[in-house]
Coordinates of C-alpha atoms and ligand atoms in Angstrom, one line a residue:
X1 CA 140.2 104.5 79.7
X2 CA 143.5 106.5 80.0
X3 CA 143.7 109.7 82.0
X4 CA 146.5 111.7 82.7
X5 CA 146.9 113.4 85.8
X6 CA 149.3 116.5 85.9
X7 CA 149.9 118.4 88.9
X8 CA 152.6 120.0 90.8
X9 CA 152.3 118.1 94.1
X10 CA 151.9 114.0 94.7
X11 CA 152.6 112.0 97.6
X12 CA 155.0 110.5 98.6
X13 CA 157.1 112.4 96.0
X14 CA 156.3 116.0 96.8
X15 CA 153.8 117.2 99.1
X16 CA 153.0 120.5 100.7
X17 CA 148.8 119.8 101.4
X18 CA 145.9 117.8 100.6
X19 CA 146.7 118.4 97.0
X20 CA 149.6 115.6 97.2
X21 CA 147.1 113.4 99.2
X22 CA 144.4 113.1 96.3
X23 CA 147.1 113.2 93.4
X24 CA 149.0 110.4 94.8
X25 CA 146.2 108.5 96.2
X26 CA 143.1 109.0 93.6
X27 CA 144.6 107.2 90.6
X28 CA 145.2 103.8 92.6
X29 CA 141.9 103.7 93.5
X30 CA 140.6 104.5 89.5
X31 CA 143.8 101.7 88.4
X32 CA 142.0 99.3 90.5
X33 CA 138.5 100.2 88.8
X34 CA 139.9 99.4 85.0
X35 CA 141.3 103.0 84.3
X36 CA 144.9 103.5 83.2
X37 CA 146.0 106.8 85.0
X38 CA 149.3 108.1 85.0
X39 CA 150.8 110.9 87.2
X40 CA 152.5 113.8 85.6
X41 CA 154.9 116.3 88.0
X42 CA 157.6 118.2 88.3
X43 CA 161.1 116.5 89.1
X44 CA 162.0 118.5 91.9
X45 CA 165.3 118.0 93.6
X46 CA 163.9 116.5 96.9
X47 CA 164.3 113.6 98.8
X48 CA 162.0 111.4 97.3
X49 CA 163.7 111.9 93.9
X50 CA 167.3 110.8 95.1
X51 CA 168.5 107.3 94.0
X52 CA 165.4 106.7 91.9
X53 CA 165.6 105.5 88.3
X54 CA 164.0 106.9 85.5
X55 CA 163.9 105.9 81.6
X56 CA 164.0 108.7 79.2
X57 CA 160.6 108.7 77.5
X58 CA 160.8 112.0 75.9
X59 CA 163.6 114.8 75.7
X60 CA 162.9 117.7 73.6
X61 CA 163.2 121.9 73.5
X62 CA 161.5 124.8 72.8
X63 CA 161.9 128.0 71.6
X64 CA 161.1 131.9 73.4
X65 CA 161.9 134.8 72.4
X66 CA 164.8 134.7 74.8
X67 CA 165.2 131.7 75.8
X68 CA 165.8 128.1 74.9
X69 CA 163.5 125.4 77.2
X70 CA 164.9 122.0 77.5
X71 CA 163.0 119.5 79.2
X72 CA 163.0 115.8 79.4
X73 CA 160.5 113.3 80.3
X74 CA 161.1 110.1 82.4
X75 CA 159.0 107.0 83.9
X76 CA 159.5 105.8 87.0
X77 CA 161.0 102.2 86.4
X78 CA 160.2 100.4 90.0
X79 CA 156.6 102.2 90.1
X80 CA 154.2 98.8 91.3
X81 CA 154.0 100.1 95.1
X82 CA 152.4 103.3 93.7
X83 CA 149.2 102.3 92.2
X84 CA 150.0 104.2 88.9
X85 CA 152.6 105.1 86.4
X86 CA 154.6 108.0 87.2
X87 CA 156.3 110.6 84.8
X88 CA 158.6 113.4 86.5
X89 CA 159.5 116.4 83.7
X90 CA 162.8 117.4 84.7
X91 CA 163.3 121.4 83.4
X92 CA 166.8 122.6 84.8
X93 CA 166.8 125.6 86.0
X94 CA 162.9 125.9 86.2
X95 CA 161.6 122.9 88.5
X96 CA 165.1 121.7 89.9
X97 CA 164.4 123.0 93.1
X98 CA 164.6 122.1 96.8
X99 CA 161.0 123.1 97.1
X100 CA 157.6 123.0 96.0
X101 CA 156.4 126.6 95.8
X102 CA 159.2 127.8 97.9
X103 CA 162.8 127.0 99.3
X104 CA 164.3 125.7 102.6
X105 CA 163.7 128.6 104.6
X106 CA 160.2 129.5 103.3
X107 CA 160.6 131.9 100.3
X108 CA 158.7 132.0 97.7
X109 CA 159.9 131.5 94.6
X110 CA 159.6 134.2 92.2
X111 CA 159.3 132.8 88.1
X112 CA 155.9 131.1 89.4
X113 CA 154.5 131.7 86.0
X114 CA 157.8 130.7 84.8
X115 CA 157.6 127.8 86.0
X116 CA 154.2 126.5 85.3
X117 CA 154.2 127.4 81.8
X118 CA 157.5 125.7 81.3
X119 CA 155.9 122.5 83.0
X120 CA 152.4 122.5 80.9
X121 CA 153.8 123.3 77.9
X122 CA 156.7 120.1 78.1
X123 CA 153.6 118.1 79.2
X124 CA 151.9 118.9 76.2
X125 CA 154.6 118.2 73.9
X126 CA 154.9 114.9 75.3
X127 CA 151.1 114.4 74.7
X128 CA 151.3 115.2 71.5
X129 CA 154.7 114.1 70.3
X130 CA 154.5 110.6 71.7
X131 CA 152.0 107.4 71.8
X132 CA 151.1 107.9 75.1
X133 CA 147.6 108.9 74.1
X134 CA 145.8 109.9 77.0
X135 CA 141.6 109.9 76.3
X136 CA 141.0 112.5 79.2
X137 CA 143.7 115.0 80.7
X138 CA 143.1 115.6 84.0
X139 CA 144.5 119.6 85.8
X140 CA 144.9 120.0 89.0
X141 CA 144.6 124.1 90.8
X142 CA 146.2 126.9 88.5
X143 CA 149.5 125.3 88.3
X144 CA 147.8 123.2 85.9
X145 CA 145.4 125.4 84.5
X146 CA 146.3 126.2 81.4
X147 CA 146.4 123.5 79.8
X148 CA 142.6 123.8 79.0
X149 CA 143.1 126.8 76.9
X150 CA 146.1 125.7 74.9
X151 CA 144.9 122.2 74.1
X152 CA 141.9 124.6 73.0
X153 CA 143.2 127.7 70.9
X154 CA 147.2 127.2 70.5
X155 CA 148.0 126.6 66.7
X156 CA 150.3 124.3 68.0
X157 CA 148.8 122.2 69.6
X158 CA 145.2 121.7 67.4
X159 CA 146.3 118.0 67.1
X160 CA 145.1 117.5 70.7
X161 CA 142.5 119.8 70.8
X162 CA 139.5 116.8 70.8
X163 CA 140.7 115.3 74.1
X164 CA 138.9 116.1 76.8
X165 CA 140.0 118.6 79.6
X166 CA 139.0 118.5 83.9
X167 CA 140.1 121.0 86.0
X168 CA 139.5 120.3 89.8
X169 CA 140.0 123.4 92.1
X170 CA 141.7 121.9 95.7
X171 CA 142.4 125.7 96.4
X172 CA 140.9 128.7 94.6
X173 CA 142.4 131.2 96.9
X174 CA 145.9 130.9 94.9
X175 CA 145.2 131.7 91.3
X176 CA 148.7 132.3 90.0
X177 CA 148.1 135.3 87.9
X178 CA 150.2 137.2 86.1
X179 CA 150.3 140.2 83.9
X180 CA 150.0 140.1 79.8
X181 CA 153.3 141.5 79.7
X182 CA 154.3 137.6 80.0
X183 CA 152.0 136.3 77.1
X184 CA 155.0 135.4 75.5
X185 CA 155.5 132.0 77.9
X186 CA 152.6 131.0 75.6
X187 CA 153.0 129.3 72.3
X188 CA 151.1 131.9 69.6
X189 CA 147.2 131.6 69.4
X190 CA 144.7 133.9 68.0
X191 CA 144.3 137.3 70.1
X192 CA 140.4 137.4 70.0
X193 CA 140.5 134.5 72.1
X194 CA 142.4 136.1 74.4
X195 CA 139.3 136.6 76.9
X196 CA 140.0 133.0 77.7
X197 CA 143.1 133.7 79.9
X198 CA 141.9 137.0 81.6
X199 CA 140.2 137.7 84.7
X200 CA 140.4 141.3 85.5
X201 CA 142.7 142.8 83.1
X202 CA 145.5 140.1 84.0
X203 CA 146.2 136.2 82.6
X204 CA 144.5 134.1 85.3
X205 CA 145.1 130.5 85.0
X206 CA 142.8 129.6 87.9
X207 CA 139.8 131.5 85.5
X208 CA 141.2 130.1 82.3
X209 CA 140.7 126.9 83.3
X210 CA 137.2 127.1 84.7
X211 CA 136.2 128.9 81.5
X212 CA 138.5 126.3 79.1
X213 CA 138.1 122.8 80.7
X214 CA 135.0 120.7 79.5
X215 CA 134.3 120.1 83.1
X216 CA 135.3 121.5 86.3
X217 CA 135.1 119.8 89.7
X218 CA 135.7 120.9 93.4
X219 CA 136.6 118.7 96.2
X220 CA 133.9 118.7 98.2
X221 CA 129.9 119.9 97.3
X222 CA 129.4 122.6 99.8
X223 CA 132.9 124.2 98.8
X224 CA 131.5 124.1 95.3
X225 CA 128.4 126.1 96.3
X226 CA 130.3 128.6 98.3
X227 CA 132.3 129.5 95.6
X228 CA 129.2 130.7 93.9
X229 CA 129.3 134.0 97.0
X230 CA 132.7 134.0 98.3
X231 CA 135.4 133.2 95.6
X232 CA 138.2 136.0 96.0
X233 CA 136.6 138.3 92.7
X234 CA 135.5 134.8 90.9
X235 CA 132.2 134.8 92.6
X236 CA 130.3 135.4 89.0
X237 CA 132.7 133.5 86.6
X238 CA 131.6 130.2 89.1
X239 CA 127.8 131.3 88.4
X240 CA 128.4 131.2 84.7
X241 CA 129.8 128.0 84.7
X242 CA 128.4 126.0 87.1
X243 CA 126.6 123.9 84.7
X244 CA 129.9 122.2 84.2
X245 CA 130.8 122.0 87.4
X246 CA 130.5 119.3 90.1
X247 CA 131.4 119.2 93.5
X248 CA 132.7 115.4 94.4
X249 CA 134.3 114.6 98.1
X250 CA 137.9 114.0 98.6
X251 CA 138.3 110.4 99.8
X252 CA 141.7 109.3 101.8
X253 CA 144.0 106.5 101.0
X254 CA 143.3 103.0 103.3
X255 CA 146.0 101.3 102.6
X256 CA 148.2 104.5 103.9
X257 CA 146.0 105.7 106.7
X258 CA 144.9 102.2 108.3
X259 CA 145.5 102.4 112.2
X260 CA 146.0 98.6 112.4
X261 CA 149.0 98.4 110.1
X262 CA 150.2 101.8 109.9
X263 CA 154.2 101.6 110.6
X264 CA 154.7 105.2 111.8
X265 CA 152.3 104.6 115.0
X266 CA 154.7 102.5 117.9
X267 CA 151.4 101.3 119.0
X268 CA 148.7 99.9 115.9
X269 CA 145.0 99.0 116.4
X270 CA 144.4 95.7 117.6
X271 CA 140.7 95.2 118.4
X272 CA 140.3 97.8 122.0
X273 CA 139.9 101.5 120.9
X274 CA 140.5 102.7 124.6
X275 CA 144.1 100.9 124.6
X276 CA 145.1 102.1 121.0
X277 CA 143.8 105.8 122.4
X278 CA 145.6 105.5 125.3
X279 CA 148.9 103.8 124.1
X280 CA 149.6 106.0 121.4
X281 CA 148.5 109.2 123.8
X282 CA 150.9 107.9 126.5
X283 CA 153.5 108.0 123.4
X284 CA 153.2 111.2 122.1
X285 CA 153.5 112.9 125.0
X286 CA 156.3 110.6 126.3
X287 CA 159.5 112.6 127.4
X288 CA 157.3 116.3 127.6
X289 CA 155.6 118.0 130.7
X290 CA 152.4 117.8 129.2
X291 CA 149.9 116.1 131.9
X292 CA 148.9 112.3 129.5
X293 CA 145.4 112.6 131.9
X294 CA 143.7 115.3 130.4
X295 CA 142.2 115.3 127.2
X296 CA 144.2 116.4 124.1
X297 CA 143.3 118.7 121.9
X298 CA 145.3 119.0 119.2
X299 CA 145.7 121.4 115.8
X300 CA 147.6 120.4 112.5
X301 CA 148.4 122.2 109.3
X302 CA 149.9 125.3 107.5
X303 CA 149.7 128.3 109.9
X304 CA 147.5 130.5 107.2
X305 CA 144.3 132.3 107.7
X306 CA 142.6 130.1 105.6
X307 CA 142.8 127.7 108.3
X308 CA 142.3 129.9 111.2
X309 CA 145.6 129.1 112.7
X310 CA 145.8 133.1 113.9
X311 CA 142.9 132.3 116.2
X312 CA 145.1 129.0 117.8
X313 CA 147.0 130.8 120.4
X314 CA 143.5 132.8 121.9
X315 CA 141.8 129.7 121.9
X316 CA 143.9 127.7 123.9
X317 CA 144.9 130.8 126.1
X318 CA 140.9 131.2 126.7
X319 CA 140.3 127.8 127.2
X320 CA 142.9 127.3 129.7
X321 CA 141.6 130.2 131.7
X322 CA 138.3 129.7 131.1
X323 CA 139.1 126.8 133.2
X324 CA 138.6 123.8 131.0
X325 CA 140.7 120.8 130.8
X326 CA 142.1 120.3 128.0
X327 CA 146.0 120.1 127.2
X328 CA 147.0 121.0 123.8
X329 CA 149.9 120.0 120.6
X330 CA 149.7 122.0 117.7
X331 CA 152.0 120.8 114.5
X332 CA 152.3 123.7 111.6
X333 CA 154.5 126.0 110.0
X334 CA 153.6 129.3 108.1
X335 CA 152.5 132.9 109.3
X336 CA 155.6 133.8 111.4
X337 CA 153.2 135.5 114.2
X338 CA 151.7 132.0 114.9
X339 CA 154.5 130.3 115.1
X340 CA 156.0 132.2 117.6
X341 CA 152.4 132.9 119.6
X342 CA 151.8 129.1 119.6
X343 CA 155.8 128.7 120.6
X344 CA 155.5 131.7 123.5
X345 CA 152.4 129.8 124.8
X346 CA 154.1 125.9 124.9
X347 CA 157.3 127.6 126.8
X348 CA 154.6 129.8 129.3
X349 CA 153.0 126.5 130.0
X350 CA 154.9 123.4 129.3
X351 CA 152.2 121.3 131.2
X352 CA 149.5 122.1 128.7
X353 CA 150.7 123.0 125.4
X354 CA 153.2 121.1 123.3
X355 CA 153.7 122.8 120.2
X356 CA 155.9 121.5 117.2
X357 CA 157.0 124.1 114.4
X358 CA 157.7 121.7 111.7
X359 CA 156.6 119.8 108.7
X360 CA 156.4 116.5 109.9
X361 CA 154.6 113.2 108.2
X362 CA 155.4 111.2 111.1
X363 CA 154.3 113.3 114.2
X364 CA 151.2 113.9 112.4
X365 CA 150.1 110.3 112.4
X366 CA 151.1 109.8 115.7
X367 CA 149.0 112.8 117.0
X368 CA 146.2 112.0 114.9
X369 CA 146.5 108.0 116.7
X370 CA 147.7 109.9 120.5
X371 CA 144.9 113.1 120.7
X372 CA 141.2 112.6 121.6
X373 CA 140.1 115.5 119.4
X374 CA 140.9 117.3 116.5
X375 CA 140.3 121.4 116.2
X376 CA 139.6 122.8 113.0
X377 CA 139.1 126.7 113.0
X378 CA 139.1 127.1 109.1
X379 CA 137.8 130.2 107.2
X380 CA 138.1 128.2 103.8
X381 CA 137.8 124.3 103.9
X382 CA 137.9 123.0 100.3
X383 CA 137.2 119.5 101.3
X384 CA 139.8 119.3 104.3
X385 CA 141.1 115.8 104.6
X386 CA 142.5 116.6 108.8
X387 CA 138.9 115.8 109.8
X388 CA 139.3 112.0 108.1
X389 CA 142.5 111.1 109.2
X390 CA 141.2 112.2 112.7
X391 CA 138.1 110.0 112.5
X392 CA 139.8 107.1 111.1
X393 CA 142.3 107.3 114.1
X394 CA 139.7 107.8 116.6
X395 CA 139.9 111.4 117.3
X396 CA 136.8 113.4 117.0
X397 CA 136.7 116.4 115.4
X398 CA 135.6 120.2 116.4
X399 CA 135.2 121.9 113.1
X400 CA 133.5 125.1 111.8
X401 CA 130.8 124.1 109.7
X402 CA 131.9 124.8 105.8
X403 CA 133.3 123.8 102.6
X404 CA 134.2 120.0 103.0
X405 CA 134.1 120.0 106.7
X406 CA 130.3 120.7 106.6
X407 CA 129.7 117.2 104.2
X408 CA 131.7 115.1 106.1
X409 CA 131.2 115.5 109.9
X410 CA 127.9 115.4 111.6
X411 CA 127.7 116.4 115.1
X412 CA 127.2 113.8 117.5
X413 CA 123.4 113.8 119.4
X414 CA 123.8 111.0 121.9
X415 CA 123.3 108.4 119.3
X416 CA 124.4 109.0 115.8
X417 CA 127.3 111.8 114.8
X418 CA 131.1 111.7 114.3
X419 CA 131.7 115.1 115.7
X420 CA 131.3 118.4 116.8
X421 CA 130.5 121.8 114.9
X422 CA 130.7 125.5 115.6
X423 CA 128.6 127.4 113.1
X424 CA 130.3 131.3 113.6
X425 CA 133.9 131.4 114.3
X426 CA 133.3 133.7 117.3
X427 CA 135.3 133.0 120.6
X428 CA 132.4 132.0 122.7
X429 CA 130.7 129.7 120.2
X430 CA 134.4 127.8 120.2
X431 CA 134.6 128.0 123.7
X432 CA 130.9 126.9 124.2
X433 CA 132.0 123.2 121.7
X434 CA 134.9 122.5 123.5
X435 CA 132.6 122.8 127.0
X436 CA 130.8 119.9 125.7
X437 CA 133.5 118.0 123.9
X438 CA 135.2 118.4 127.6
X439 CA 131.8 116.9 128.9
X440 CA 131.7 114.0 126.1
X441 CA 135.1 113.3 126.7
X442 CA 134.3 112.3 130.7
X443 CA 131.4 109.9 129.6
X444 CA 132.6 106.9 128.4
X445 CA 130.0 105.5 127.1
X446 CA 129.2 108.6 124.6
X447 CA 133.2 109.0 124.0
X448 CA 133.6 105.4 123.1
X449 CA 130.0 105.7 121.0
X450 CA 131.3 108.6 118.9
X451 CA 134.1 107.2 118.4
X452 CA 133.4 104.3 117.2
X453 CA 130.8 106.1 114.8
X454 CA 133.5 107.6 113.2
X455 CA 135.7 104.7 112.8
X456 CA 133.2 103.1 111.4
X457 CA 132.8 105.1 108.7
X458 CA 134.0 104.9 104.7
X459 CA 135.9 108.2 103.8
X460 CA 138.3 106.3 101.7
X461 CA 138.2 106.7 97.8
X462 CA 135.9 103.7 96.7
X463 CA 133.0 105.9 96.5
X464 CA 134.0 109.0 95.4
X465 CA 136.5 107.4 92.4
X466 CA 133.1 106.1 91.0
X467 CA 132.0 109.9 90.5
X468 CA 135.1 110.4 89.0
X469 CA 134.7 107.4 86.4
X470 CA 131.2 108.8 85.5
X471 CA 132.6 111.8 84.7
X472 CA 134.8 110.7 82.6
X473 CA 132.8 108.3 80.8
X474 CA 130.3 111.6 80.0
X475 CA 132.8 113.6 78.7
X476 CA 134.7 111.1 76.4
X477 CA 133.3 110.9 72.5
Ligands
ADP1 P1 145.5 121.9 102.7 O1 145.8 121.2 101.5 O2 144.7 123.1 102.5 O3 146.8 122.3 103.5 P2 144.2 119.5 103.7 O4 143.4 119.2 104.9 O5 143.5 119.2 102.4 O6 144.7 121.0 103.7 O7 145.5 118.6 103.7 C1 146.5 118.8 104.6 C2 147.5 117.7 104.6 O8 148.8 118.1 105.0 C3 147.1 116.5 105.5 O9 147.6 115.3 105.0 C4 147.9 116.9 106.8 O10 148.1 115.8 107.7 C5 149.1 117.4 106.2 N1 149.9 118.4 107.0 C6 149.6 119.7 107.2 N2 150.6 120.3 107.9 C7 151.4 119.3 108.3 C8 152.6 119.3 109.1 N3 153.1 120.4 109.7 N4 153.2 118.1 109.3 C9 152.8 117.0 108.7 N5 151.7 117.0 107.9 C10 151.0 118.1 107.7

């Protein structure tokens, strides 16, 4: 079974979020289960990409009304450590950038649409111009997501119109709309299909896709169900199509996020939780003010509402003056106000708060390995892969009950439970969980229990590529 994966974010290459997690970690799991996926992205002119060699599999151009698109397609040569083949489409001009979705000092770019059409559209032609047959294409979020409708109705492209499409929404508060002034970054189709693209009088690849792909799937059930009431104006487009659509839990990647060999942690798991706790706690706050005997709370992520991170700097001020013990670090960038709240709070009180405005890979494994809990205050939570990272380090997480955050952590009653959970993001209810995570954390017995529950348990992809598999086995002819 050959799938293609296409998406605009994969790690290591490229990440920005969870997005890069699943794409880069989703098809190893799916090679090892007798599929044959291969990655498709953008060759973006990061890092990663520098040094790397690529064979030309495919170079071609296309034509706009003003405007001549080359693009070029090339394989990864060394590509055995990833799990998968991997194809970059390099589009100069377009997707040479220093960024993802925006540049060095946080801008936006402005062509989105631009972009992404330019990327789909070379994709496509490589499908259809070259052997690689793939017998499922798989689209990731709305950079992807219209691929569904042109492997559908573009006369072009009727050659390829038999293979099967899946959209899966990581994120379906960024829709990447744009007005029908810009049909033109389309190759021709008919226009009485042209209901296929809109969503409220604009092109919306987001709602193209859902109505286009022969099956759609979200990352984690709950998120799946609450975009049936809450889906930013796509609330009744979800209702209509949910019997295509399936809501199947992110898993993480073992062989990356394994505290026993991980080489970004100084100290790795050998068989006592309390010493790799304490070790990689003692390390982390090594060289700062912050007291190493309280309990560590700590927050990572993008500084956006989605995640709550506006409500960081009241929480921990409350907290501290409500008395309780805890000492904080917070890693993020984003909203501009938080940054500087968060910052304003670390230099008030050095002792408590260590905050780090950055996009780090390797602080945030050594916090996850050096906190004793986790804080989640999300508004939206997808599937939210924070929470597994957290429990596979030993650090319990304090989440509001939703989306993907709701199916994987159960709160702890003594006995059985990998966390805790706030059901209304209201300031006392928060105050009220980290009361008792304070109180867990001073019995050992229940700290080590929870723990260890978590531990314990199997978020990584084994299970969830299986859903995957049946899909795909129900879709092909
Ligand atoms: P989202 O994709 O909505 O941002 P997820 O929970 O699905 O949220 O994935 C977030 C991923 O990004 C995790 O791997 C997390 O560790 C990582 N991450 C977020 N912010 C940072 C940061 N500042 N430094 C390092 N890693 C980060």
């Amino acid at each position: 079974m050959k799938i293609h994966y296409v998406a605009t974010e994969c790690f290591p290459m490229a990440k920005v979020g969870g997005l890069a997690d699943v794409v880069g970690s989703l098809p190893k799991y799916l090679n090892r289960q007798n599929c044959e996926v291969s990655v498709f992205i953008p060759r973006y002119q990061m890092p990663w990409f520098e040094g790397k060699l690529f064979q030309e599999v495919y170079a071609s151009w296309y034509e706009m009304p003003h405007e001549h698109v080359g693009y070029r397609v090339g394989k990864l040569l060394d590509h055995e450590h990833l799990g998968y083949d991997l194809y970059v489409i390099d589009i100069p001009g377009k997707l040479d950038r220093t960024g993802v979705y925006s540049d060095k000092d946080g801008k936006y770019f402005y062509d989105e649409a631009e972009r992404y059409t330019a990327f789909q559209r070379a994709y496509l032609y490589y499908l259809m111009f070259t052997q690689d047959k793939a017998d499922v294409v798989h689209c990731h979020d709305h950079h992807t997501g219209l691929i569904p409708f042109m492997m559908r109705f573009c006369y072009d492209m009727q050659s390829i119109s038999h293979i099967p499409t899946v959209f899966t929404i990581h994120n379906e508060r960024y829709q990447g709309v744009f007005g029908w002034e810009k049909r033109y970054l389309l190759p021709a189709f008919d226009s009485v299909v042209g209901g296929f693209l809109e969503w409220a009088g604009v092109i919306n690849p987001l709602a193209s896709a859902v109505k286009c792909a022969w099956a759609v799937t979200t990352v984690s059930p709950s998120y799946m169900e609450e975009l049936r009431y809450n889906s930013y104006g796509l609330e009744w487009l979800f209702n209509n199509e949910y019997h295509k659509c399936t809501g199947i839990l992110n898993g993480i990647d073992h062989d990356v996020w394994n505290p026993s060999t991980d080489p970004m942690l100084e100290h790795r798991l050998d068989t006592d939780i309390s010493d790799f706790k304490n070790q990689n706690k003692a390390f982390l706050l090594r060289g700062t003010q912050v007291d190493p005997f309280k309990p560590v709370i700590s927050f990572i992520g993008r500084f956006a509402g989605e995640k709550g991170a506006d409500l960081l700097p009241s929480i921990i001020e409350k907290a501290i003056f409500a008395g309780l013990d805890f000492t904080f670090v917070v890693l993020g960038t984003g909203d501009k106000a938080v940054e500087q709240g968060v910052s304003d709070l670390a230099a008030r009180m050095p002792h408590r708060i260590l905050a780090k405005i950055a996009y780090d890979e390797k602080v945030s494994h050594q916090i996850y390995a050096g906190s004793d809990f986790l804080i989640m205050p999300s508004r939206v939570e997808p599937c939210g892969l924070n929470q597994m990272y957290a429990l596979r380090y030993g650090t319990i997480p304090i989440v509001h009950n939703l989306g993907g955050l709701k199916d994987s952590i159960q709160t702890y009653d003594g006995e059985f439970g990998n966390g805790l959970k706030f059901y209304k993001l209201q300031m006392e209810d928060i105050l009220g969980i980290l009361k008792l995570a304070q109180d867990l954390y001073y019995h050992p017995e229940h700290l080590h229990k929870v723990r260890t529950n978590g531990m314990l348990q199997d978020f990584s992809w084994d299970a969830s590529s299986a859903r995957y598999i049946q899909l795909y086995q129900r879709l092909i002819p």
